[in-house]
Structure formats: C-alpha cells, structure tokens
mmCIF file of C-alpha atoms and ligand atoms in Angstrom:
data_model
loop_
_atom_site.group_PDB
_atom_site.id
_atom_site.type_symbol
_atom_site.label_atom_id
_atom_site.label_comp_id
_atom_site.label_asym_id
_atom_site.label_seq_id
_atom_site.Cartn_x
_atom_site.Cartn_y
_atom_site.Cartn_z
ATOM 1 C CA UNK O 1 0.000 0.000 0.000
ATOM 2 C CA UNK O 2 1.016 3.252 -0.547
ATOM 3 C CA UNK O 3 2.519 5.043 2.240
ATOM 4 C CA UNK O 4 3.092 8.886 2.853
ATOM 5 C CA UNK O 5 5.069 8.406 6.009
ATOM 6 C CA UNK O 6 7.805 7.286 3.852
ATOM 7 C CA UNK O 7 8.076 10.854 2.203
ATOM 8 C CA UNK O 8 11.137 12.301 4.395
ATOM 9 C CA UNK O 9 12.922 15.363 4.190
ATOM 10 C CA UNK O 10 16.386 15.079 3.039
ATOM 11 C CA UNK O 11 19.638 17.432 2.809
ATOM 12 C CA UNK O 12 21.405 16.839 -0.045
ATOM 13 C CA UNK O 13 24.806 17.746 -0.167
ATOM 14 C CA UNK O 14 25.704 17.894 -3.807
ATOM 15 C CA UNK O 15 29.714 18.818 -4.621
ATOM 16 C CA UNK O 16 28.459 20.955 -7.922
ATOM 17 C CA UNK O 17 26.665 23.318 -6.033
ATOM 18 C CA UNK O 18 29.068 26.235 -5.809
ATOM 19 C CA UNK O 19 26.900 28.493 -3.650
ATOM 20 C CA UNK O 20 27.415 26.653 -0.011
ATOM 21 C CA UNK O 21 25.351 29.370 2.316
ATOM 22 C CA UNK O 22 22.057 28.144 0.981
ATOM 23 C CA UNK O 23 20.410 24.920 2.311
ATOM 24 C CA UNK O 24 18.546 22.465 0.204
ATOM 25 C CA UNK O 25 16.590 19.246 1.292
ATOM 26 C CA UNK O 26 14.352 17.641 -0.835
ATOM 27 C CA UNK O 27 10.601 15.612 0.168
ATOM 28 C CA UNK O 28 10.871 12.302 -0.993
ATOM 29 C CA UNK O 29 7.457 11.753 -2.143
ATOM 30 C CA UNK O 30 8.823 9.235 -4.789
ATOM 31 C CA UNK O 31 9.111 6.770 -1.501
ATOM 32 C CA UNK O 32 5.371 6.678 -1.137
ATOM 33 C CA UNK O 33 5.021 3.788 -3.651
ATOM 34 C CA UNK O 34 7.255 2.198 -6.229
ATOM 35 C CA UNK O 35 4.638 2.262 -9.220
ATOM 36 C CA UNK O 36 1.866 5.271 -7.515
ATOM 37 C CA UNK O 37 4.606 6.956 -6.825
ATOM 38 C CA UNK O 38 5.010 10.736 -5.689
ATOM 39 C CA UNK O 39 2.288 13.256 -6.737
ATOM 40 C CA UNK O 40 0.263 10.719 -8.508
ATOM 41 C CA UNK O 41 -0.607 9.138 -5.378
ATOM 42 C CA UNK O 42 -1.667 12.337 -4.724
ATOM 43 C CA UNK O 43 -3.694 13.177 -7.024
ATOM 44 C CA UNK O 44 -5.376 9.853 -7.322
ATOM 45 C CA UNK O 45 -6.232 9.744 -3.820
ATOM 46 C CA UNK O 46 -9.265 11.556 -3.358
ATOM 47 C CA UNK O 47 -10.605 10.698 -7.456
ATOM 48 C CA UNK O 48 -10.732 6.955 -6.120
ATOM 49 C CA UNK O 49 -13.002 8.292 -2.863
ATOM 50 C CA UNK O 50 -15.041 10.032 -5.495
ATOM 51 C CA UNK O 51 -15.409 7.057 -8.034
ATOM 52 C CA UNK O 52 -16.847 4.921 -4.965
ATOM 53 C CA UNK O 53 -19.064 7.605 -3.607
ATOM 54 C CA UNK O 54 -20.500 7.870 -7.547
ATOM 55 C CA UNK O 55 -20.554 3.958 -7.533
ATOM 56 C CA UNK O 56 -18.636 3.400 -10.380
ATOM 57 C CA UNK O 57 -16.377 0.439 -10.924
ATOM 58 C CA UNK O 58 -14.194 1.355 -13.375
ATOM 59 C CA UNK O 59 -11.486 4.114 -13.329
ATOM 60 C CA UNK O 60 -10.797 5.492 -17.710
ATOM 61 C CA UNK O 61 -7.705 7.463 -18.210
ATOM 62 C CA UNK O 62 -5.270 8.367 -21.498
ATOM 63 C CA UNK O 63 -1.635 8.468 -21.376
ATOM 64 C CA UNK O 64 1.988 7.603 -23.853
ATOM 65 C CA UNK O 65 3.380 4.133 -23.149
ATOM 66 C CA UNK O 66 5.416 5.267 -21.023
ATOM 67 C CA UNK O 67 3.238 7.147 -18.475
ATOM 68 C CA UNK O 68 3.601 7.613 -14.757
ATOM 69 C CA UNK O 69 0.155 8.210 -14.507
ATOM 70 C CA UNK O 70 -1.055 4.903 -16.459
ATOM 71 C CA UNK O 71 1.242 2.750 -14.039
ATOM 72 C CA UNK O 72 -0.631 4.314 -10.993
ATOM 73 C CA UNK O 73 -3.996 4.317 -12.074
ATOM 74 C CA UNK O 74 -3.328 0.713 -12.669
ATOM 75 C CA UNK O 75 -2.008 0.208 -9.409
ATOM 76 C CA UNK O 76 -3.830 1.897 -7.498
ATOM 77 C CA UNK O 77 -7.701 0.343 -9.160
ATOM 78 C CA UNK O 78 -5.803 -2.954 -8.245
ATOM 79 C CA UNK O 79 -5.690 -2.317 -4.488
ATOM 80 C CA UNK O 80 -9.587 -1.185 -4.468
ATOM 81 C CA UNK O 81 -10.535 -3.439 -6.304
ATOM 82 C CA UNK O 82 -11.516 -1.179 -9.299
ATOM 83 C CA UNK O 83 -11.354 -1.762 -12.945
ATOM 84 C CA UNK O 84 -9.663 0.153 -15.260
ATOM 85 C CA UNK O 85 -9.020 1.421 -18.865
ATOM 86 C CA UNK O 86 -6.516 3.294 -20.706
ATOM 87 C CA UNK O 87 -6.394 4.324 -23.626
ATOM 88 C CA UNK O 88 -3.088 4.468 -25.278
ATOM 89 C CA UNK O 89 -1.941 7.006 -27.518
ATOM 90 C CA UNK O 90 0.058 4.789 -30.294
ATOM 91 C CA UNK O 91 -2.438 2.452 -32.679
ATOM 92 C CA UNK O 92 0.768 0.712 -33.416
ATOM 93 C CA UNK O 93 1.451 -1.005 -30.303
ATOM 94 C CA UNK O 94 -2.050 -2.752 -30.227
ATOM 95 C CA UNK O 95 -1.164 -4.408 -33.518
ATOM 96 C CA UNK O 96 0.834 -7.289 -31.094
ATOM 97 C CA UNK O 97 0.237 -6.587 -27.977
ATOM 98 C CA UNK O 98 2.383 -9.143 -26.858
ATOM 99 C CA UNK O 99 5.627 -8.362 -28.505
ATOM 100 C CA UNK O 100 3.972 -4.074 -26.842
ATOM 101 C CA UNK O 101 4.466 -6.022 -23.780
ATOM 102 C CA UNK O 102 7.691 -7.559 -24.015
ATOM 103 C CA UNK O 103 9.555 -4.362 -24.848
ATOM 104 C CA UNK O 104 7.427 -2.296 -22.499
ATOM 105 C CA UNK O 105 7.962 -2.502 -18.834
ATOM 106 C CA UNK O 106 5.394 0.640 -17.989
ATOM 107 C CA UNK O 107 2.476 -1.231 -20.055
ATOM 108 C CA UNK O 108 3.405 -4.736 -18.879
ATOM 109 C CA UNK O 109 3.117 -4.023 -15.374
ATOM 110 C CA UNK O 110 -0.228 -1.866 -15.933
ATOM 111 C CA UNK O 111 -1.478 -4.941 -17.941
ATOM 112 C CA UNK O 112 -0.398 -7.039 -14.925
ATOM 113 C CA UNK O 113 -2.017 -4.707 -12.626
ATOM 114 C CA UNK O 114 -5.683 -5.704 -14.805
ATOM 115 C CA UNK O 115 -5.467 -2.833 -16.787
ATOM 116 C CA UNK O 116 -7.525 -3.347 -20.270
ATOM 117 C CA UNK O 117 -5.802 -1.075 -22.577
ATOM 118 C CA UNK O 118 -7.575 0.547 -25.652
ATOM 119 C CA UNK O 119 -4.781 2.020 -28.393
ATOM 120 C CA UNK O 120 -5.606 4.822 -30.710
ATOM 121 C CA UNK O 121 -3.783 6.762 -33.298
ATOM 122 C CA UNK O 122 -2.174 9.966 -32.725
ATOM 123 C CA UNK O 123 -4.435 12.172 -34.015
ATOM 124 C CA UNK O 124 -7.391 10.458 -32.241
ATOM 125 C CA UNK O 125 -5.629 10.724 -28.975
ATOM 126 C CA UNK O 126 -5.635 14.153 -29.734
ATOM 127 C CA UNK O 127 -9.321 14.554 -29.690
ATOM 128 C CA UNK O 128 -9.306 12.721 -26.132
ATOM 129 C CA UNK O 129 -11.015 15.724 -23.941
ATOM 130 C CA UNK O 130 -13.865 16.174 -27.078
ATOM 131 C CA UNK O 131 -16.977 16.060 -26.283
ATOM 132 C CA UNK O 132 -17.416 13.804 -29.310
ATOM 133 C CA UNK O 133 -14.903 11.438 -28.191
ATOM 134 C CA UNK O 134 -16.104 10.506 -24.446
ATOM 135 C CA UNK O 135 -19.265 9.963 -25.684
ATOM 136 C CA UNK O 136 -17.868 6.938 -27.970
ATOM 137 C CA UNK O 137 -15.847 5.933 -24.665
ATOM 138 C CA UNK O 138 -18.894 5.672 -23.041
ATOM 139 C CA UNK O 139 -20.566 3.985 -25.447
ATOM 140 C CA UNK O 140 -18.109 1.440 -25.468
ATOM 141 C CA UNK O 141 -17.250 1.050 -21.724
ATOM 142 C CA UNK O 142 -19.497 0.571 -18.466
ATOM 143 C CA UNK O 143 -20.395 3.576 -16.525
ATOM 144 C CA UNK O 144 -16.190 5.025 -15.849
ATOM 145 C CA UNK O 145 -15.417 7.546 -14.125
ATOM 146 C CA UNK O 146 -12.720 9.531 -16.449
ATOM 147 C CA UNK O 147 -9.814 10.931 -15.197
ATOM 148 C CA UNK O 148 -7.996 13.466 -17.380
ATOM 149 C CA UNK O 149 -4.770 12.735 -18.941
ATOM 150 C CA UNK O 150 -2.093 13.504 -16.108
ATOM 151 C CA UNK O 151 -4.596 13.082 -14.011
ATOM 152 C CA UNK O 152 -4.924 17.014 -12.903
ATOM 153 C CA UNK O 153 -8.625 18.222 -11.733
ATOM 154 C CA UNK O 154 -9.754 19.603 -8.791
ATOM 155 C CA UNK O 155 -9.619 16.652 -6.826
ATOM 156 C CA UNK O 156 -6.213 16.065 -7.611
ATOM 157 C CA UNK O 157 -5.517 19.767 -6.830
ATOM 158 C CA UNK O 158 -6.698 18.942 -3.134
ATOM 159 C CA UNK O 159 -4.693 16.142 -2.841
ATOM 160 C CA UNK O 160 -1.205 18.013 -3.651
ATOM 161 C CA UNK O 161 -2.050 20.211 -0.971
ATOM 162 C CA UNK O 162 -1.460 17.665 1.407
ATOM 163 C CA UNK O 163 2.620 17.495 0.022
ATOM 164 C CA UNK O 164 3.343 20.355 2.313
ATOM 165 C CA UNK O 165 2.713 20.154 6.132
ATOM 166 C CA UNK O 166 4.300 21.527 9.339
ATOM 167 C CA UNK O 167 7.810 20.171 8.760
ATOM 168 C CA UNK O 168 8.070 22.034 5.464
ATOM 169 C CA UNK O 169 7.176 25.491 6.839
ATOM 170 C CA UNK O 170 10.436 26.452 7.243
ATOM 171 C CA UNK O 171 11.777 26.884 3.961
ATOM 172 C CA UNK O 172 11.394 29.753 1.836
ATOM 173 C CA UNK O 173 11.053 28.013 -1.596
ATOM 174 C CA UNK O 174 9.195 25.186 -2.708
ATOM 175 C CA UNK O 175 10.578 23.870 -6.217
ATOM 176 C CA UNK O 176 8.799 21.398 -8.403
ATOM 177 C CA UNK O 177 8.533 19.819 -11.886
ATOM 178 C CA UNK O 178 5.320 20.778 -14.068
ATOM 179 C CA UNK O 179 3.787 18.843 -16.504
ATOM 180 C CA UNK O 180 0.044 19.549 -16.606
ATOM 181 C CA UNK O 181 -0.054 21.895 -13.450
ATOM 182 C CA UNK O 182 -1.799 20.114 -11.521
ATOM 183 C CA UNK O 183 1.054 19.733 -8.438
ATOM 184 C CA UNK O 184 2.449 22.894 -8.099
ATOM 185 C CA UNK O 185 -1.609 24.668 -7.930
ATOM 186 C CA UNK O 186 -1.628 22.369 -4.754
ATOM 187 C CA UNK O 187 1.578 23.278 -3.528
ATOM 188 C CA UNK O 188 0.158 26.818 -4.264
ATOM 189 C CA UNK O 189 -2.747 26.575 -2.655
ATOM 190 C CA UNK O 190 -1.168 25.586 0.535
ATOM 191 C CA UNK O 191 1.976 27.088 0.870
ATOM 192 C CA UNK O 192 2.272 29.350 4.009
ATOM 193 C CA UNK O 193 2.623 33.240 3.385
ATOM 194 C CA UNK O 194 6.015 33.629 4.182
ATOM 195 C CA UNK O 195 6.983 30.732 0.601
ATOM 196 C CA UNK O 196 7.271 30.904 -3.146
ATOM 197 C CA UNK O 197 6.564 28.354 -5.185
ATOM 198 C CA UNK O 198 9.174 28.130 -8.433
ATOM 199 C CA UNK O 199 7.587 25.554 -11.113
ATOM 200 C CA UNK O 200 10.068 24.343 -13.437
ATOM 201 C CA UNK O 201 7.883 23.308 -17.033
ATOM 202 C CA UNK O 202 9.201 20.276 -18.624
ATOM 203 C CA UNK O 203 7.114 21.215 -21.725
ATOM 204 C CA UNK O 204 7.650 23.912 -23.907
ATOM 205 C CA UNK O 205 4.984 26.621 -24.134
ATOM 206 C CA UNK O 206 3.390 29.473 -22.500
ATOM 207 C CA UNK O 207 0.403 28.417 -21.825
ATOM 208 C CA UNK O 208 0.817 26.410 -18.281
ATOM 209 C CA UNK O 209 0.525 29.964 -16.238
ATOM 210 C CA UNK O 210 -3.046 30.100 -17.265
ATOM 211 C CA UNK O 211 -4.014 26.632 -16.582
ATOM 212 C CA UNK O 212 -2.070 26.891 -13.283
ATOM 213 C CA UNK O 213 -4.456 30.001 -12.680
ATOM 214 C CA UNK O 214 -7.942 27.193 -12.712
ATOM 215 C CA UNK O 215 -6.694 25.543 -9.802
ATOM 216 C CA UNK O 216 -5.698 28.588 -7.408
ATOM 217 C CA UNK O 217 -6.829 31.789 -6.583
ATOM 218 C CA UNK O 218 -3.212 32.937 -5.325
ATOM 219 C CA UNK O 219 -1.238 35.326 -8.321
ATOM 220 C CA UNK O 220 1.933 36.472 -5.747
ATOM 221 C CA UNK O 221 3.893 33.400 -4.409
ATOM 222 C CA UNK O 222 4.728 31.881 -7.341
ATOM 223 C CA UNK O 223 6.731 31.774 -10.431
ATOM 224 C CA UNK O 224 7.467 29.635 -13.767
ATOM 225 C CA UNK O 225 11.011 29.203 -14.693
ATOM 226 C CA UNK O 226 10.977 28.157 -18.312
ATOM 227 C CA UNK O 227 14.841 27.632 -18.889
ATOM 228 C CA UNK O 228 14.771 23.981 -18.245
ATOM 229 C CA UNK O 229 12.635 21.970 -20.268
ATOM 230 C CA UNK O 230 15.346 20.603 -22.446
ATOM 231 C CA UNK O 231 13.667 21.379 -25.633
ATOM 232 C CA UNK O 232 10.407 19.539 -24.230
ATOM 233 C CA UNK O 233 8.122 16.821 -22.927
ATOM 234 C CA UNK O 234 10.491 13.619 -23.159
ATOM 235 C CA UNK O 235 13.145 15.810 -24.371
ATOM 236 C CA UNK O 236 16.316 14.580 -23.230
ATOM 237 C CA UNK O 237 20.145 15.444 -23.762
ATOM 238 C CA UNK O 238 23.807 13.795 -22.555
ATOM 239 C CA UNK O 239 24.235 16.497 -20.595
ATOM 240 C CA UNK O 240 20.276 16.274 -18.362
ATOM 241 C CA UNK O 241 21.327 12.320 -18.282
ATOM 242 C CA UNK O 242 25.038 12.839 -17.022
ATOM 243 C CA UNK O 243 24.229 15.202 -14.179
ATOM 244 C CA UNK O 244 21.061 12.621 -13.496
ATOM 245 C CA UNK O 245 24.439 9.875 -13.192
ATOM 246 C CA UNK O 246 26.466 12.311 -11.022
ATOM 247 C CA UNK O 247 23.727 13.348 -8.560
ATOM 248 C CA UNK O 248 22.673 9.778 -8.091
ATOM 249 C CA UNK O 249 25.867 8.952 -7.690
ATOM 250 C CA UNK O 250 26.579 11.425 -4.861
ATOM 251 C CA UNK O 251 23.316 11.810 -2.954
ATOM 252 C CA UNK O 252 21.828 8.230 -3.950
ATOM 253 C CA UNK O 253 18.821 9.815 -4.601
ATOM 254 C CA UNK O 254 17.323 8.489 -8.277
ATOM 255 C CA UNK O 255 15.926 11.493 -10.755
ATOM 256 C CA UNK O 256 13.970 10.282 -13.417
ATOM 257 C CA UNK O 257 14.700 12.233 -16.960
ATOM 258 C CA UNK O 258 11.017 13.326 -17.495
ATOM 259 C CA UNK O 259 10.618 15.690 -14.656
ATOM 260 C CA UNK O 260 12.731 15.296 -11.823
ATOM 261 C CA UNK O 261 15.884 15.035 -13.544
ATOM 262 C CA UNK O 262 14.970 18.344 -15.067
ATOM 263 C CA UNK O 263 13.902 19.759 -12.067
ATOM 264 C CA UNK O 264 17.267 19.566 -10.410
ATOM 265 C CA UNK O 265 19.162 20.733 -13.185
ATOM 266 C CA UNK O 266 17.722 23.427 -12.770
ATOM 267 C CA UNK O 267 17.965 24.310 -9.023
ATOM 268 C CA UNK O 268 21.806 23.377 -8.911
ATOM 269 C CA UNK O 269 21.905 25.701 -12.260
ATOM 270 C CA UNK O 270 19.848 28.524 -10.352
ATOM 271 C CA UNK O 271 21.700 28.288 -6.847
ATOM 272 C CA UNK O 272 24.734 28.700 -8.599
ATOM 273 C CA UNK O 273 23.758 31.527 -10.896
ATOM 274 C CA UNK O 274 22.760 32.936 -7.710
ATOM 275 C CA UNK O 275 19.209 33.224 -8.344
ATOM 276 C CA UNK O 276 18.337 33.001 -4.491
ATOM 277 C CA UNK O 277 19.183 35.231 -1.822
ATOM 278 C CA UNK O 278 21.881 34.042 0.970
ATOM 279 C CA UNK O 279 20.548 31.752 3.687
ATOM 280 C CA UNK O 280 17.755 30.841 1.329
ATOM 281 C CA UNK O 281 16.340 27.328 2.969
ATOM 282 C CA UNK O 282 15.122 25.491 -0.451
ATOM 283 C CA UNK O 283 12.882 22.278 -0.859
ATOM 284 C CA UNK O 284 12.275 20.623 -3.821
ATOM 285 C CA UNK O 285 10.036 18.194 -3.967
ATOM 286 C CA UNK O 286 10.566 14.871 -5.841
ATOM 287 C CA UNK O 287 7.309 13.800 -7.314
ATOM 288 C CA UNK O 288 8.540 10.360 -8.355
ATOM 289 C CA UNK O 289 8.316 9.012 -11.409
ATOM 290 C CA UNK O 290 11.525 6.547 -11.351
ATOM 291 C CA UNK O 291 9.497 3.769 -13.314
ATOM 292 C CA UNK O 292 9.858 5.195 -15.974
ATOM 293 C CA UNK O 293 13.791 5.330 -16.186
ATOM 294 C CA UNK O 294 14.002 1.740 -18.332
ATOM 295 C CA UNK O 295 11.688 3.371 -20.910
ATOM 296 C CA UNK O 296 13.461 6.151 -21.410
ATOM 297 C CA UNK O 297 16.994 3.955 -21.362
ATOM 298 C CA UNK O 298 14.803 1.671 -24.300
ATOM 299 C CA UNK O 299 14.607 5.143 -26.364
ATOM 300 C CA UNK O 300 18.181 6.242 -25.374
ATOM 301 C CA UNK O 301 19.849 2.588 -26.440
ATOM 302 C CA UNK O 302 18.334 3.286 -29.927
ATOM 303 C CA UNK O 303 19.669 6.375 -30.152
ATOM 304 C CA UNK O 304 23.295 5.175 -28.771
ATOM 305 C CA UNK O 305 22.838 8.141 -26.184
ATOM 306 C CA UNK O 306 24.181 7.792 -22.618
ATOM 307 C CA UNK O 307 21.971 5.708 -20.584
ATOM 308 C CA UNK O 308 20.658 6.472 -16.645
ATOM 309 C CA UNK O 309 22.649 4.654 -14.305
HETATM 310 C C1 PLP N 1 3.130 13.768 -13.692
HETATM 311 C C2 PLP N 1 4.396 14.148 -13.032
HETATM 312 C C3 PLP N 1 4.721 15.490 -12.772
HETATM 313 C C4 PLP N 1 3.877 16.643 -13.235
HETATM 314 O O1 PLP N 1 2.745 16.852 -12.461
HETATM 315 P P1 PLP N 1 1.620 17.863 -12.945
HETATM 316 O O2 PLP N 1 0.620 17.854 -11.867
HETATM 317 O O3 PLP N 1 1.065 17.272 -14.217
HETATM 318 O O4 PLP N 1 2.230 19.175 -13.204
HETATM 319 C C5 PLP N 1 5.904 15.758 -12.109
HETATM 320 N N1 PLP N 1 6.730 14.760 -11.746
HETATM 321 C C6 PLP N 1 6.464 13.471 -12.003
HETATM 322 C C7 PLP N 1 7.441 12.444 -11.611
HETATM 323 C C8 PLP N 1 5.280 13.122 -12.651
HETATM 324 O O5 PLP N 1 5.042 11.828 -12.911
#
C-alpha cells in the first residue's frame, strides 16, 4: 500500500553546487510507492473516494506508453478493487500486444495490474477531452469515471495540498517539476505566506501559467522558470542524463529524466547563478516518477545516447 510516512525530508549535499550558504533538502514523495509513486498518489487519492461515492467500478484514463500516470492508475484500481481502462496514444502497439508487452515494462506491469488497454492513433488521442470522443468511450465502456490525462482536476488539486505540512514550513522556496499543473496549484494553494513556489515546465509553451491560474486563486507566491525543459516533454540530452548519473551517484537519490531530472538541473543551475538570496532554505520536492527510467533507457539505447545509471 502506498505510504506517505515514507516521504522524508532530506539534505542533499551535492559537490556541484558552488553556492554553499544556501540549504537544500528535498521531500521524498517518490518513496510513497514504487509504481503510484510521488504526486500521482496524490492526485489519485481523493478521485478513487469520489469514483466509490458515484458507484462506479471502473477508473478510464489516457496516457503515452510510457506514463507515470497509467502505471498508478493501474495500481492503485488494483488495491480497491476497481477496474480500469486506458487508452493508449500509439495504434501501433495494439497491432501485437504481446511483442507491446515484451519491450514495455510501464504497459506490462499496468497490464499485470488488470489494466484493459484501448490504443488509438495519434491524431485520435488528440481529440481525447472532445466532447465527441467521451461519448464513444462511453458507449463502449461501463459507466467510468474519467480521469484526465495527467490526471490534474480539482480533486487532484486537493490532494497536492497535502505534500506540504508543518515540517516544510520552514523553507522559503518550494521547487517542483510541471507537466500539466496540476502539483504545483496544490503546492500553491497551501503554501504558508512567508513561501514561493518556483515551477520548473518540462514542456515547452506558454500556456501552463493560465491553466495553473484554474486551480488557485493565489497570483503572488509563485513563479514559472521556463529555462529547463530541455527542448520539451520527453526531451532529453547527454548532458540532463550525465548530471542525473552524477547526482545519483553522490546523494543516492534516483531522478527520473522526465521531470525530476529536469527539475534539479535546474535548481543546482539557479543556486549557482545565484538566483536566491543568501541563507535561502530550499525544498524541492521529488514527485517520483523513477518507473519510468528503463523506458526512457529503451529510447536512449536506440539512439546510442548515454543511458541512466
Ligand atoms: C506527472 C508528473 C509530474 C507533473 O505533475 P503535474 O501535476 O502534471 O504538473 C511531475 N513529476 C512526475 C514524476 C510526474 O510523474
């Protein structure tokens, strides 16, 4: 089961941060679970009260083959004994699903899991919050209850609040990855007056600020810095997946190249470019994600690209 007493804070000492009169400890929220790991967990939590409270047996959600959110919806229907669906965006790997399965550890364990997967082309997947398009879901499946790619609504929002609590009220920044939003409008949400919340986009794009701005009222303590996304979502480079090697190396703490990995980059980048103040107590949070490291080493060995240690 999953279990948020295993998030701890941690200092990491780190020998290519330059800047040595700041302090920086990050929340292990990856710890939580191995597969519903960090802020998925999170934002899953109180969408699975909901689904039972609407009576509905089957959890629907959409994500790439390689998705931390698949793996924990999968995971997490398993332990409550709910079905579930995703649909896959990639008609190509439902042509032999078991060869799909044999090269993909994020699908294989979701299909373990029970998860019935439904694979549609790109440009389908596309259409996947159309009005058009649920109602053929819905058609086709029992009565789901859908959870949005990522899985960010409001529910989710609520349960990212719940990252921070007394123990982190002493730092002055809260850093964090941001895919879809969802995790930092929590963070937001609950942060105490005297914090600023830095998101770090791992997509490309200026259009997270305003989908941030659905979730949370708050426009002052926080801030997007847009310098790390590495060229975008699943973007990678030698030099993201050699500092991923060195830091593991170091701290033994695993950063996953999607998010996390970026996410730190960026922090050790901005201490030393002396973005914060002196004395400035920093947290970033680790949201998880580390299942999805042998996907991304499948993609690197293809390229002949480093590979994460
Ligand atoms: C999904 C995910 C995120 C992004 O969360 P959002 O709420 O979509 O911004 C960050 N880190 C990890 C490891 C994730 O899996």
């Amino acid at each position: 089961m999953p279990n948020i007493e295993n998030s701890t804070l941690q200092k990491i000492t780190f020998s290519e941060i330059v800047q040595d009169d700041i302090s920086l400890y990050i929340k292990r929220e990856d710890l939580i679970h191995p597969e519903i790991s960090g802020n998925k967990y999170r934002k899953l939590k109180y969408n699975v009260v909901q689904a039972k409270l609407e009576n509905r047996g089957t959890l629907l959600t959409f994500g790439g083959a390689y998705s931390n959110h698949i793996s924990a919806v999968a995971a997490i229907g398993k332990q409550h004994n709910l079905k579930t669906i995703g649909v896959i965006r990639g008609d190509e790997l439902g042509v032999d699903l078991e060869k799909t399965l044999a090269n993909n550890k994020t699908l294989k364990f979701a299909y373990d899991c029970g998860m019935q997967f439904k694979f549609v082309t790109r440009s389908d997947y596309r259409e996947k919050t159309s009005k058009v398009f649920i109602e053929k879901l819905q058609n086709e499946f029992d009565n789901f209850y859908l959870i949005p790619e990522g899985g960010t609504n409001e529910l989710a929002v609520n349960g990212c609040e719940e990252i921070l609590n007394s123990e982190t009220d002493k730092f002055d920044y809260i850093c964090v990855a941001v895919g879809t939003g969802g995790t930092i409008a929590g963070l937001i949400n609950s942060a105490k007056k005297h914090q600023k919340v830095i998101g770090f986009p791992v997509l490309k794009g200026d259009f997270l600020a305003s989908e941030i701005k659905n979730y949370t009222e708050k426009t002052t303590n926080w801030s997007l810095n847009t310098d790390y996304h590495f060229g975008g979502y699943a973007k990678t480079s030698d030099e993201l997946i050699g500092f991923i090697n060195r830091f593991k190396k170091e701290t033994n703490i695993p950063l996953d190249p999607i998010y996390t990995g970026k996410l730190l980059f960026g922090v050790v980048d901005a201490i030393n470019k002396k973005v914060f103040e002196k004395d400035a107590k920093i947290l970033v949070i680790h949201t998880g994600g580390i299942q999805g490291i042998e996907g991304m080493n499948t993609i690197l060995k293809k390229k002949n690209s480093l590979l994460i240690e």
